[in-house]
Coordinates of C-alpha atoms and ligand atoms in Angstrom, one line a residue:
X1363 CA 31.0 -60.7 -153.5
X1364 CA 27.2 -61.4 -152.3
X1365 CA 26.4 -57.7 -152.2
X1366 CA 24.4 -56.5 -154.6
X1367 CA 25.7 -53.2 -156.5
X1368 CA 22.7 -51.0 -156.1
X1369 CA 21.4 -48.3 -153.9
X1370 CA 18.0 -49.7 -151.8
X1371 CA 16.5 -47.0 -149.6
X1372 CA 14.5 -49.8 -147.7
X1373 CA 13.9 -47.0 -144.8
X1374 CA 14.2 -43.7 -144.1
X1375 CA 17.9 -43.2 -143.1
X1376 CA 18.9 -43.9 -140.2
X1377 CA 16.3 -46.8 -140.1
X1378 CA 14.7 -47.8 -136.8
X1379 CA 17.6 -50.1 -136.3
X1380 CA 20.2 -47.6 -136.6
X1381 CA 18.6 -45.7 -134.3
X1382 CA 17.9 -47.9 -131.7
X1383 CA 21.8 -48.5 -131.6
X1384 CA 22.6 -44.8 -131.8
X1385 CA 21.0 -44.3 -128.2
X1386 CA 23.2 -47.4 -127.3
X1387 CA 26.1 -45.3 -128.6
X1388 CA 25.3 -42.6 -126.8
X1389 CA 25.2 -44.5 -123.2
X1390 CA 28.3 -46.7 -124.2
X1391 CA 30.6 -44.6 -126.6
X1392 CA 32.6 -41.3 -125.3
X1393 CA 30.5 -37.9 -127.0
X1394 CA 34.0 -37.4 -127.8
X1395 CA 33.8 -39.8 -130.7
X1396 CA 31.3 -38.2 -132.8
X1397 CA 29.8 -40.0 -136.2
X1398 CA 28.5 -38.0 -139.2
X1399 CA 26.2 -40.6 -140.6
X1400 CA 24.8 -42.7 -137.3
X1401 CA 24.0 -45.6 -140.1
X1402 CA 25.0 -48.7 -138.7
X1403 CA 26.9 -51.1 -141.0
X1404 CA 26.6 -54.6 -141.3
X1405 CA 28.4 -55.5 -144.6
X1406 CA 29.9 -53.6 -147.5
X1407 CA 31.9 -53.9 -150.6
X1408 CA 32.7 -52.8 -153.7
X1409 CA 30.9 -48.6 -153.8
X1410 CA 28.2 -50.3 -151.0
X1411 CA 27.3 -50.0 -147.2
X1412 CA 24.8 -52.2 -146.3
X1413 CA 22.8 -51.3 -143.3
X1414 CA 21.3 -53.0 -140.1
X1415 CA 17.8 -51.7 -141.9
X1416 CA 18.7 -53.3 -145.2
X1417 CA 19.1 -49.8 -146.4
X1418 CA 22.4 -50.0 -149.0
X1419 CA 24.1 -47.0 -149.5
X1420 CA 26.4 -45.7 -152.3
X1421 CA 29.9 -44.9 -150.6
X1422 CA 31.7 -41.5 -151.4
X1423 CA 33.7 -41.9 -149.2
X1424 CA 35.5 -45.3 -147.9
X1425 CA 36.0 -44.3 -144.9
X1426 CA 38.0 -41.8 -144.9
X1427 CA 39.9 -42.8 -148.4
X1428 CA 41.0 -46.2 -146.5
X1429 CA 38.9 -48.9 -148.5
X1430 CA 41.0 -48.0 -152.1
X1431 CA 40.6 -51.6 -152.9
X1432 CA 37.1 -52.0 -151.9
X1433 CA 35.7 -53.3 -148.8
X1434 CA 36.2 -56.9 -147.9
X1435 CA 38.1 -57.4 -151.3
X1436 CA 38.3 -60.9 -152.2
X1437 CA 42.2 -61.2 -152.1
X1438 CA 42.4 -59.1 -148.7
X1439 CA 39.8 -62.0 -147.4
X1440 CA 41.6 -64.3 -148.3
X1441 CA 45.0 -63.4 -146.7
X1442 CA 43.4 -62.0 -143.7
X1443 CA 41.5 -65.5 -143.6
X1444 CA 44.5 -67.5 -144.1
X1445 CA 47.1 -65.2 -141.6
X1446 CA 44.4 -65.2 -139.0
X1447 CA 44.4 -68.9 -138.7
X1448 CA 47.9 -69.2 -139.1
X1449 CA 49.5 -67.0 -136.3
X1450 CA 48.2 -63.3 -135.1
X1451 CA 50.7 -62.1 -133.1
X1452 CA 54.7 -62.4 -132.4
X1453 CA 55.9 -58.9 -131.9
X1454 CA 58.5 -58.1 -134.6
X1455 CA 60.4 -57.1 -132.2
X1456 CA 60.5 -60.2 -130.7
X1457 CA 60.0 -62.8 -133.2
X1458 CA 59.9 -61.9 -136.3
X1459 CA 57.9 -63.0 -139.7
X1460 CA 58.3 -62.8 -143.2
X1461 CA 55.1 -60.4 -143.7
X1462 CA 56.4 -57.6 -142.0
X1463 CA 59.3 -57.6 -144.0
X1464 CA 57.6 -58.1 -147.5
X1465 CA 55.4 -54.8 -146.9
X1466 CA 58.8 -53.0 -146.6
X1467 CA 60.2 -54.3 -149.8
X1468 CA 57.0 -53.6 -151.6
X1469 CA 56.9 -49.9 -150.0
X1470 CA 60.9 -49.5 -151.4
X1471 CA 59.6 -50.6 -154.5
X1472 CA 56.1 -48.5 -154.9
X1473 CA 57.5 -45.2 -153.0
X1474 CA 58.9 -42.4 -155.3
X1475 CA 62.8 -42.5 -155.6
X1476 CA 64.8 -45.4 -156.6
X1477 CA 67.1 -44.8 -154.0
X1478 CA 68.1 -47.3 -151.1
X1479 CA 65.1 -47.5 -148.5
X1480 CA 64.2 -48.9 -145.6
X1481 CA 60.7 -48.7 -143.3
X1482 CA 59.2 -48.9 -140.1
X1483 CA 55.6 -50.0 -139.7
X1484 CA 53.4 -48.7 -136.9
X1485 CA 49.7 -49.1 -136.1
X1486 CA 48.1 -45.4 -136.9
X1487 CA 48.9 -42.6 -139.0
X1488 CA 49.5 -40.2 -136.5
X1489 CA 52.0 -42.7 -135.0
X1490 CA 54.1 -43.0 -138.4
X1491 CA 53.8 -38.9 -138.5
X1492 CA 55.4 -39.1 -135.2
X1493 CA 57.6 -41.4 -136.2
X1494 CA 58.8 -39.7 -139.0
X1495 CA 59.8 -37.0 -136.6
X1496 CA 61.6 -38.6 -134.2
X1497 CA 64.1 -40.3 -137.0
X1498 CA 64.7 -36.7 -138.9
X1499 CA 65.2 -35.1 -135.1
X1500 CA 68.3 -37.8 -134.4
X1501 CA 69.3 -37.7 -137.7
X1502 CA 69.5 -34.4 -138.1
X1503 CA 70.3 -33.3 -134.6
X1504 CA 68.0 -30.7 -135.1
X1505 CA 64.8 -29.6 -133.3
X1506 CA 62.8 -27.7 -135.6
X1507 CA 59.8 -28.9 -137.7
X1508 CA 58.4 -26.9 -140.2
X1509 CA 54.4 -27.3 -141.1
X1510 CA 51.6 -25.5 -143.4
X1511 CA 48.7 -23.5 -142.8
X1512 CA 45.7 -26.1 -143.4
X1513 CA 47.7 -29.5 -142.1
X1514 CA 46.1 -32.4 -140.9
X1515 CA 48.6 -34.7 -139.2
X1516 CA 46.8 -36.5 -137.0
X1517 CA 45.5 -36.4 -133.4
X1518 CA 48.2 -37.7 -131.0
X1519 CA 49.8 -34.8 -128.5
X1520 CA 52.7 -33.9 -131.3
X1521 CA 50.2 -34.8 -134.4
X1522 CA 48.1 -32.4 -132.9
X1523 CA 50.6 -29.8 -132.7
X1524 CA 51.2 -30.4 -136.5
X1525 CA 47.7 -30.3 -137.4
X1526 CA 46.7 -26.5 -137.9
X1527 CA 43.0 -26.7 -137.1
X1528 CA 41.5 -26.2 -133.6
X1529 CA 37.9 -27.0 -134.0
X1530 CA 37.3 -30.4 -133.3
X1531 CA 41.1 -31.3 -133.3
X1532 CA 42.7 -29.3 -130.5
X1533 CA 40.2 -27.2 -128.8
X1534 CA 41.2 -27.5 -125.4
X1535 CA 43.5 -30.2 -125.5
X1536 CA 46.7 -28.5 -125.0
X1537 CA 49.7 -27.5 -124.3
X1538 CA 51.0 -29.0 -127.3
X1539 CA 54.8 -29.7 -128.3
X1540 CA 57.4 -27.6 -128.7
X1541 CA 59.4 -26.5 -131.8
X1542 CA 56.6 -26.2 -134.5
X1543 CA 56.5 -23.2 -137.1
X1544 CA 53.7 -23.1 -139.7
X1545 CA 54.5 -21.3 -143.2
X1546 CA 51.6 -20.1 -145.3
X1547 CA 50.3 -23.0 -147.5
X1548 CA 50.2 -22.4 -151.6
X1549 CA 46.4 -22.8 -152.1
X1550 CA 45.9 -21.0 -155.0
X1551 CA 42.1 -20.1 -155.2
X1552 CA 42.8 -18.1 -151.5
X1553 CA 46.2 -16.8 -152.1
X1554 CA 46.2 -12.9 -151.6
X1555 CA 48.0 -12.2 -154.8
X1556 CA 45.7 -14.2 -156.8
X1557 CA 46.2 -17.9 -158.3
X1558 CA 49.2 -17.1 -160.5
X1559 CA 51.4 -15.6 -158.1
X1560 CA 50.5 -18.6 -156.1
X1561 CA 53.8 -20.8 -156.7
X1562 CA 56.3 -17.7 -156.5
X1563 CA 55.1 -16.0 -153.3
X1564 CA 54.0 -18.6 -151.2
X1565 CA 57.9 -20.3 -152.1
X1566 CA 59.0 -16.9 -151.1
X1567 CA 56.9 -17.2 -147.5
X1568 CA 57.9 -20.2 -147.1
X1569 CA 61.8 -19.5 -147.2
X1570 CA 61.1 -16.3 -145.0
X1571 CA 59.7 -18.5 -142.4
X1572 CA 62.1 -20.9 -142.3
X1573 CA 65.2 -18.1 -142.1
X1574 CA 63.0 -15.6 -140.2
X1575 CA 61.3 -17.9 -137.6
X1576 CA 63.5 -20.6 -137.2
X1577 CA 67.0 -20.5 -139.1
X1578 CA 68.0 -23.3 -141.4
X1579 CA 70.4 -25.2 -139.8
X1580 CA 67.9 -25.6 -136.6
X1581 CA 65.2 -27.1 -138.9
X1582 CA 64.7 -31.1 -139.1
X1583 CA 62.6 -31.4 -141.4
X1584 CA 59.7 -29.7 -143.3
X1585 CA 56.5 -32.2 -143.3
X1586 CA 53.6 -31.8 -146.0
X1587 CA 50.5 -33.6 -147.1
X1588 CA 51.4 -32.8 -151.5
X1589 CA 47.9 -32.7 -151.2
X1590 CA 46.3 -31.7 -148.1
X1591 CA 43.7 -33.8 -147.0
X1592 CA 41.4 -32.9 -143.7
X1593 CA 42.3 -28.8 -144.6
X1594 CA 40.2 -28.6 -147.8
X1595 CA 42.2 -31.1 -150.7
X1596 CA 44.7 -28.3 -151.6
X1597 CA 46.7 -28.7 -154.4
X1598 CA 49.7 -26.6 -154.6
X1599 CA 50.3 -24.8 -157.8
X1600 CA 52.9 -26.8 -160.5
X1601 CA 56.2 -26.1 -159.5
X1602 CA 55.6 -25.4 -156.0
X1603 CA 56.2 -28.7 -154.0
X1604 CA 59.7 -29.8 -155.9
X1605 CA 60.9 -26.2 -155.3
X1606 CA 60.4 -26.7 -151.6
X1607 CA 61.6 -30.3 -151.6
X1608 CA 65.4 -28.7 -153.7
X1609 CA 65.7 -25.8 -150.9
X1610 CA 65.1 -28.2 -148.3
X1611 CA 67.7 -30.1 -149.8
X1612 CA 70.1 -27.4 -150.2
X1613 CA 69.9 -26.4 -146.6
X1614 CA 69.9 -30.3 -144.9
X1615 CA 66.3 -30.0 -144.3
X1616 CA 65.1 -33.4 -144.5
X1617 CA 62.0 -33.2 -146.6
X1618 CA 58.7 -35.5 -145.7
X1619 CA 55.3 -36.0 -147.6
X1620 CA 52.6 -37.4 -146.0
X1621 CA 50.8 -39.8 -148.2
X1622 CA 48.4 -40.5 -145.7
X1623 CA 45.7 -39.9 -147.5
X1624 CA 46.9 -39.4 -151.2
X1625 CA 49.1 -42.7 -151.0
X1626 CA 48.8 -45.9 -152.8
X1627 CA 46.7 -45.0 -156.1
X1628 CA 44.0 -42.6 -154.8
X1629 CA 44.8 -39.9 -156.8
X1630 CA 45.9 -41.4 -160.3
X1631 CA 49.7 -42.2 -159.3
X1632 CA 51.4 -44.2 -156.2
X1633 CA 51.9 -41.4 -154.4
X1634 CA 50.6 -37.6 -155.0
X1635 CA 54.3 -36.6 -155.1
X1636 CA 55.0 -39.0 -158.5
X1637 CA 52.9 -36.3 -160.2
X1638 CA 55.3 -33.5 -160.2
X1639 CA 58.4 -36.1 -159.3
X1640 CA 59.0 -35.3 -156.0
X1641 CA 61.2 -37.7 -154.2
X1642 CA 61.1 -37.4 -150.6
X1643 CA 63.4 -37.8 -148.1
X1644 CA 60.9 -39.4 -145.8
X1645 CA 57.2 -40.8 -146.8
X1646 CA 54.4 -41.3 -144.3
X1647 CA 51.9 -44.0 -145.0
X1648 CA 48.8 -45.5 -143.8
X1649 CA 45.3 -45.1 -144.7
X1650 CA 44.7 -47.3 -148.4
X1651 CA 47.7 -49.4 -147.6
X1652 CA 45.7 -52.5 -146.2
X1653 CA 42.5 -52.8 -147.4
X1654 CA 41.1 -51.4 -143.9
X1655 CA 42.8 -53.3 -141.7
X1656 CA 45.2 -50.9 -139.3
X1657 CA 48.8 -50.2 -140.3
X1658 CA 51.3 -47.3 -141.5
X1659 CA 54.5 -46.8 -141.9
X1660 CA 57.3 -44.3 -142.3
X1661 CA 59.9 -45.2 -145.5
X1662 CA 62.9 -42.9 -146.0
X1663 CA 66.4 -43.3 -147.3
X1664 CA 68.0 -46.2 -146.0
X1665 CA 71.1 -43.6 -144.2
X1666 CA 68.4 -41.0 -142.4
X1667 CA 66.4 -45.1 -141.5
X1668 CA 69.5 -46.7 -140.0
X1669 CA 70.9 -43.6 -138.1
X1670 CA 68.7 -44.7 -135.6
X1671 CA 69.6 -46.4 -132.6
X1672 CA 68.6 -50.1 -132.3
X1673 CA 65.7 -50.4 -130.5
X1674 CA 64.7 -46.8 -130.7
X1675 CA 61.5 -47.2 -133.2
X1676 CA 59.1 -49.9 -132.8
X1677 CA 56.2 -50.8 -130.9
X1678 CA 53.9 -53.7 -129.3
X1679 CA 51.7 -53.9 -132.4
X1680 CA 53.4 -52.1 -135.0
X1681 CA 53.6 -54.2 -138.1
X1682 CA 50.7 -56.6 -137.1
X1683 CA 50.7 -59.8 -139.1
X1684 CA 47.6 -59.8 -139.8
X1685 CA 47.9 -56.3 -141.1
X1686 CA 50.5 -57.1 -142.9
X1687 CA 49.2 -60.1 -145.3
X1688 CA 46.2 -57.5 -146.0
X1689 CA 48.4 -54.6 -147.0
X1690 CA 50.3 -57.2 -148.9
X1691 CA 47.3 -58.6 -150.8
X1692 CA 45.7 -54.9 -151.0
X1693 CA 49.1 -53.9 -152.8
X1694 CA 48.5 -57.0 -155.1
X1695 CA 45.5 -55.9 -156.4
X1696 CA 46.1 -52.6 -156.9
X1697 CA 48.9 -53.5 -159.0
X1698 CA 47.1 -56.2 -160.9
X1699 CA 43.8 -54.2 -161.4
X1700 CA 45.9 -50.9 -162.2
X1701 CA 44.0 -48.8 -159.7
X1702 CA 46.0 -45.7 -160.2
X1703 CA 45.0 -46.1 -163.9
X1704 CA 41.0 -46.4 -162.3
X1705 CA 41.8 -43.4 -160.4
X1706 CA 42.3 -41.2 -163.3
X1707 CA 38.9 -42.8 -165.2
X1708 CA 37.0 -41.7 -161.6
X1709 CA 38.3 -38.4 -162.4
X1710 CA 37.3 -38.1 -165.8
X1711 CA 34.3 -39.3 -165.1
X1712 CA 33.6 -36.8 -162.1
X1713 CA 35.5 -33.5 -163.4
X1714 CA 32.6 -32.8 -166.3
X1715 CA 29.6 -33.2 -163.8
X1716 CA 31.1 -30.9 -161.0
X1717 CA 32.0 -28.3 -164.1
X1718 CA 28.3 -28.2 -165.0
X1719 CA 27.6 -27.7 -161.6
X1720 CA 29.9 -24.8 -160.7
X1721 CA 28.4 -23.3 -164.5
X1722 CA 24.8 -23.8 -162.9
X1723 CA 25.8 -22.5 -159.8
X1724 CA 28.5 -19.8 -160.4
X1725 CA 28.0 -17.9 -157.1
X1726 CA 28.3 -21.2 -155.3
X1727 CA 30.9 -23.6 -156.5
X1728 CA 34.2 -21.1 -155.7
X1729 CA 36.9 -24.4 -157.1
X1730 CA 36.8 -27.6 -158.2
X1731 CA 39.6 -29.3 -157.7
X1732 CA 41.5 -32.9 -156.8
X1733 CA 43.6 -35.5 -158.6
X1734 CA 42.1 -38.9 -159.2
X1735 CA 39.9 -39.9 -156.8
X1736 CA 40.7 -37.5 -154.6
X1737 CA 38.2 -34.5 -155.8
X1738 CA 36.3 -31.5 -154.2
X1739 CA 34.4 -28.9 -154.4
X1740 CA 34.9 -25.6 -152.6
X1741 CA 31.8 -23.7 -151.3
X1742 CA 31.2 -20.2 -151.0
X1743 CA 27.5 -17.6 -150.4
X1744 CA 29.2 -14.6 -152.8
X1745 CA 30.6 -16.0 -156.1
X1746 CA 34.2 -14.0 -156.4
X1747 CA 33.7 -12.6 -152.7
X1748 CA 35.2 -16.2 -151.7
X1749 CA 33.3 -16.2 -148.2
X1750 CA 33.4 -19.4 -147.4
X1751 CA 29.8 -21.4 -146.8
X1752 CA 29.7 -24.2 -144.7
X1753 CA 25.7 -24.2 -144.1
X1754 CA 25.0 -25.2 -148.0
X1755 CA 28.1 -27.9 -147.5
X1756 CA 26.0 -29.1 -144.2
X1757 CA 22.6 -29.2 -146.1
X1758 CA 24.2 -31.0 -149.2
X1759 CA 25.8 -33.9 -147.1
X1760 CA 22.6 -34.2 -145.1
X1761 CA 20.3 -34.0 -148.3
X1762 CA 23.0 -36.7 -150.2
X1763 CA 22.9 -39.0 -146.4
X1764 CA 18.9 -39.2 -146.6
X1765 CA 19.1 -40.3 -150.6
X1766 CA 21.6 -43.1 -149.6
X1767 CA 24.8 -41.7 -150.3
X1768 CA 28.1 -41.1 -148.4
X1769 CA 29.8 -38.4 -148.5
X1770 CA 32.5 -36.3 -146.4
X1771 CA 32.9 -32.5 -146.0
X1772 CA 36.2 -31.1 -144.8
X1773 CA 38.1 -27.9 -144.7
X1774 CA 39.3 -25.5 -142.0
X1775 CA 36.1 -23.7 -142.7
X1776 CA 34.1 -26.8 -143.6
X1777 CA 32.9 -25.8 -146.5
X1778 CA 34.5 -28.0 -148.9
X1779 CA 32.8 -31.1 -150.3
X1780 CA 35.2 -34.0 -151.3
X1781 CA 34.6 -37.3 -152.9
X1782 CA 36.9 -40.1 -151.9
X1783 CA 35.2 -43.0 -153.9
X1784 CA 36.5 -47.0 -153.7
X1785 CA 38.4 -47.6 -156.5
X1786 CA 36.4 -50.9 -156.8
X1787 CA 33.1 -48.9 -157.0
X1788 CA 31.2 -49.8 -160.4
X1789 CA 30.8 -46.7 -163.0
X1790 CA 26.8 -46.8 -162.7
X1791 CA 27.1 -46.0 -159.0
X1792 CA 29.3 -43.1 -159.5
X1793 CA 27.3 -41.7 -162.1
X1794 CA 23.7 -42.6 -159.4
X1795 CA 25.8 -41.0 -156.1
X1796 CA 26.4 -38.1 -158.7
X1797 CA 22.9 -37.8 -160.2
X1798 CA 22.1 -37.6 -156.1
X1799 CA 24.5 -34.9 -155.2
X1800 CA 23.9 -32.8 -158.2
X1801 CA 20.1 -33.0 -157.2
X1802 CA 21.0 -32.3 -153.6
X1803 CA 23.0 -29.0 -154.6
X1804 CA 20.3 -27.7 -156.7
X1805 CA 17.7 -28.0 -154.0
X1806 CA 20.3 -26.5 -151.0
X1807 CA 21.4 -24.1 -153.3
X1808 CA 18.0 -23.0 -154.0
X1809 CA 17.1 -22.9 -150.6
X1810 CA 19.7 -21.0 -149.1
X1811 CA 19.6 -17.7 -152.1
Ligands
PLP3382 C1 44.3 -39.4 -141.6 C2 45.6 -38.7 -141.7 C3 46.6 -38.7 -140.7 C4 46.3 -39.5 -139.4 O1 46.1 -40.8 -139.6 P1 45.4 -41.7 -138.4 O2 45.5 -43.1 -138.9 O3 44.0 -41.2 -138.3 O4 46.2 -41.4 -137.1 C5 47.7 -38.1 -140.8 N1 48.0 -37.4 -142.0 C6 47.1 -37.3 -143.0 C7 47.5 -36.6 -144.2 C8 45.9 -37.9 -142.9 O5 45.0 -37.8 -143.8

């Protein structure tokens, strides 16, 4: 790697470069397509952007939790490098190749469940989410799919449905499809009855939806991010998610997890639902899976997989070989670096700063809360009153973009701050970006009293 590990503001940000190809972007690119941080990139790896000003920026946020082995990793380079030359496209469904059919065999072996599997692979994860769907429907023969309050599925017409949000994700953009109920989701710092009754009424609300609403034996499936991503990085309550995953079991409900954005080390396991040993009927990948390059995939148990009729899943792209030798060698190196292990360091190094924050700033910091490196912090104006404040989350990120460091909000009120490091980011950059961030917060926090 030829990219120095350090932060160089070498600019203000964005630099007159940047700039100068923002107005571009604004004659050439849809408004549709926003961007948070209009700094161009020109090269980046391990926790660093590097700019068209020669700014370098610390990276919170690998775009969108997809860079988990770093960007441009040396092994992903490599394969990419070598499968590029070597062929770039067949069609698996045409002519097929070996690659495609490793990535399945790792996913069987890295998914939770030892259990016979068998995968799909598709280009988006929106288009594995919709994927999933389609198999549980003709398995099942059911129509019903049952989602949360807070879901982020994706942004296709059904994904869309799926996702609970309208602002920016559905405004106007309807009608949406048919056959989606949303149960209350077990967040347990906004749950009416408080954080302890969390697990036991929100299962409760979510079996009265289903029966209510829907009926159990007209429900497919019930599809959930075990941690929600785009909705605020919810964690449900112990106990919660392998209660819903038994009922749903009971009553022939498949159950699915999207592992979107928790999948493949990020938050200190393979998959968010290892922690509480969840085994799903159906997983939903995409995201860190290959090293940036796109590709997702649904795995599930081999008899819900094969119900399908042949030639009723696939795709022009889907399983892209090129994609397919960088999931491979992303997989590699997460398994020979132990990332999920680096995961859980990121969190212990990151849980004690944001704790001294919220102590600093008690009517400010409502919940802390994450696996891995997967971590937020939730924003209110009123301490205990909860109101939710998505000006200081605004005035944070813009104070933390100007220093030279990346970072996300999310949150159906946008007001939560998350951190989404690269696992291949260096300890002293953490512990820089955080220095920033904390320095930010003070300053907003002050200004905003
Ligand atoms: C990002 C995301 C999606 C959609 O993936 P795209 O590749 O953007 O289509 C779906 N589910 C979850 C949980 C996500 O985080």
């Amino acid at each position: 790697m030829t990219l120095s590990q350090e932060r160089i503001l070498a600019t203000e940000i964005p630099g007159p470069r940047s700039r100068a190809l923002q107005e571009r972007k604004v004659a050439a690119v849809s408004a549709g397509v926003g961007t948070t941080l209009p700094v161009y990139v020109e090269q980046a790896g391990g926790g660093i952007l590097r700019d068209v000003d020669g700014n370098q920026l610390i990276d919170f946020g690998s775009g969108i939790a997809v860079t988990t082995v770093g960007n441009a990793a040396p092994r992903v380079v490599e394969a990419v490098q070598r499968q590029v030359a070597d062929f770039t496209h067949t069609c698996f469904m045409v002519t097929p190749y070996e690659e495609y059919v490793e990535v399945c065999e790792k996913l069987a072996e890295l998914t939770p469940g030892s259990h016979e599997k068998r995968s799909a692979l598709f280009n988006s994860g929106a288009e594995a989410v919709e994927n999933a769907v389609k198999v549980a429907r003709h398995h099942t023969g059911r129509d019903a799919i049952v989602v949360f309050d807070h879901a982020y599925h994706g942004r296709t017409n059904l994904t869309m449905a799926l996702t609970a949000k309208n602002m920016p994700y559905k405004h106007g953009f309807g009608p949406f499809a048919g056959e989606i109920y949303r149960a209350p989701m077990a967040y347990p710092y906004r749950w009416p009855g408080g954080p302890e009754a969390c697990a036991d009424e929100a299962f409760e609300a979510f079996v009265n939806t289903v029966h209510a609403q829907v009926g159990e034996d007209s429900c497919a499936a019930v599809l959930i991010e075990p941690i929600q991503g785009e909705g605020g990085f919810i964690v449900p309550p112990a106990g919660w998610l392998p209660r819903v995953a038994d009922w749903c079991r009971e009553q022939g409900i498949l159950f699915i997890a999207d592992e979107i954005q928790t999948g493949f080390a990020r938050t200190g396991d393979w998959f968010a639902s290892d922690h509480e040993g969840v085994v799903p009927d159906l997983v939903t990948t995409a995201k860190g899976m290959a090293g940036g390059l796109p590709l997702a995939a649904v795995t599930g148990r081999a008899e819900v997989m094969d119900s399908v009729h042949v030639g009723g899943l696939g795709g022009t792209y889907g399983g892209n070989p090129v994609a397919c030798a960088s999931a491979l060698a992303a997989m590699e190196t997460m398994q020979e670096l132990d990332l999920p292990a680096r995961a859980r360091e990121i969190e212990a190094i990151f849980v004690p700063r944001l704790q001294a924050l919220a102590q600093r700033h008690p009517e400010r910091v409502g919940d802390i809360r994450g696996r891995g490196a997967m971590l937020a912090v939730e924003l209110v104006s009123d301490g205990p009153g909860r109101t939710p404040d998505a000006a200081l989350a605004g005035a944070v990120h813009r104070a933390c973009s100007a220093e030279g460091l990346v970072t996300l909000t999310c949150g159906t009120f946008g007001n939560v701050f998350r951190f989404l490091p690269p696992l291949s980011i260096d300890d002293h950059l953490l512990s820089e970006g955080l220095d920033i961030f904390e320095a930010a917060f003070d300053r907003a926090a002050a200004g905003s009293q």
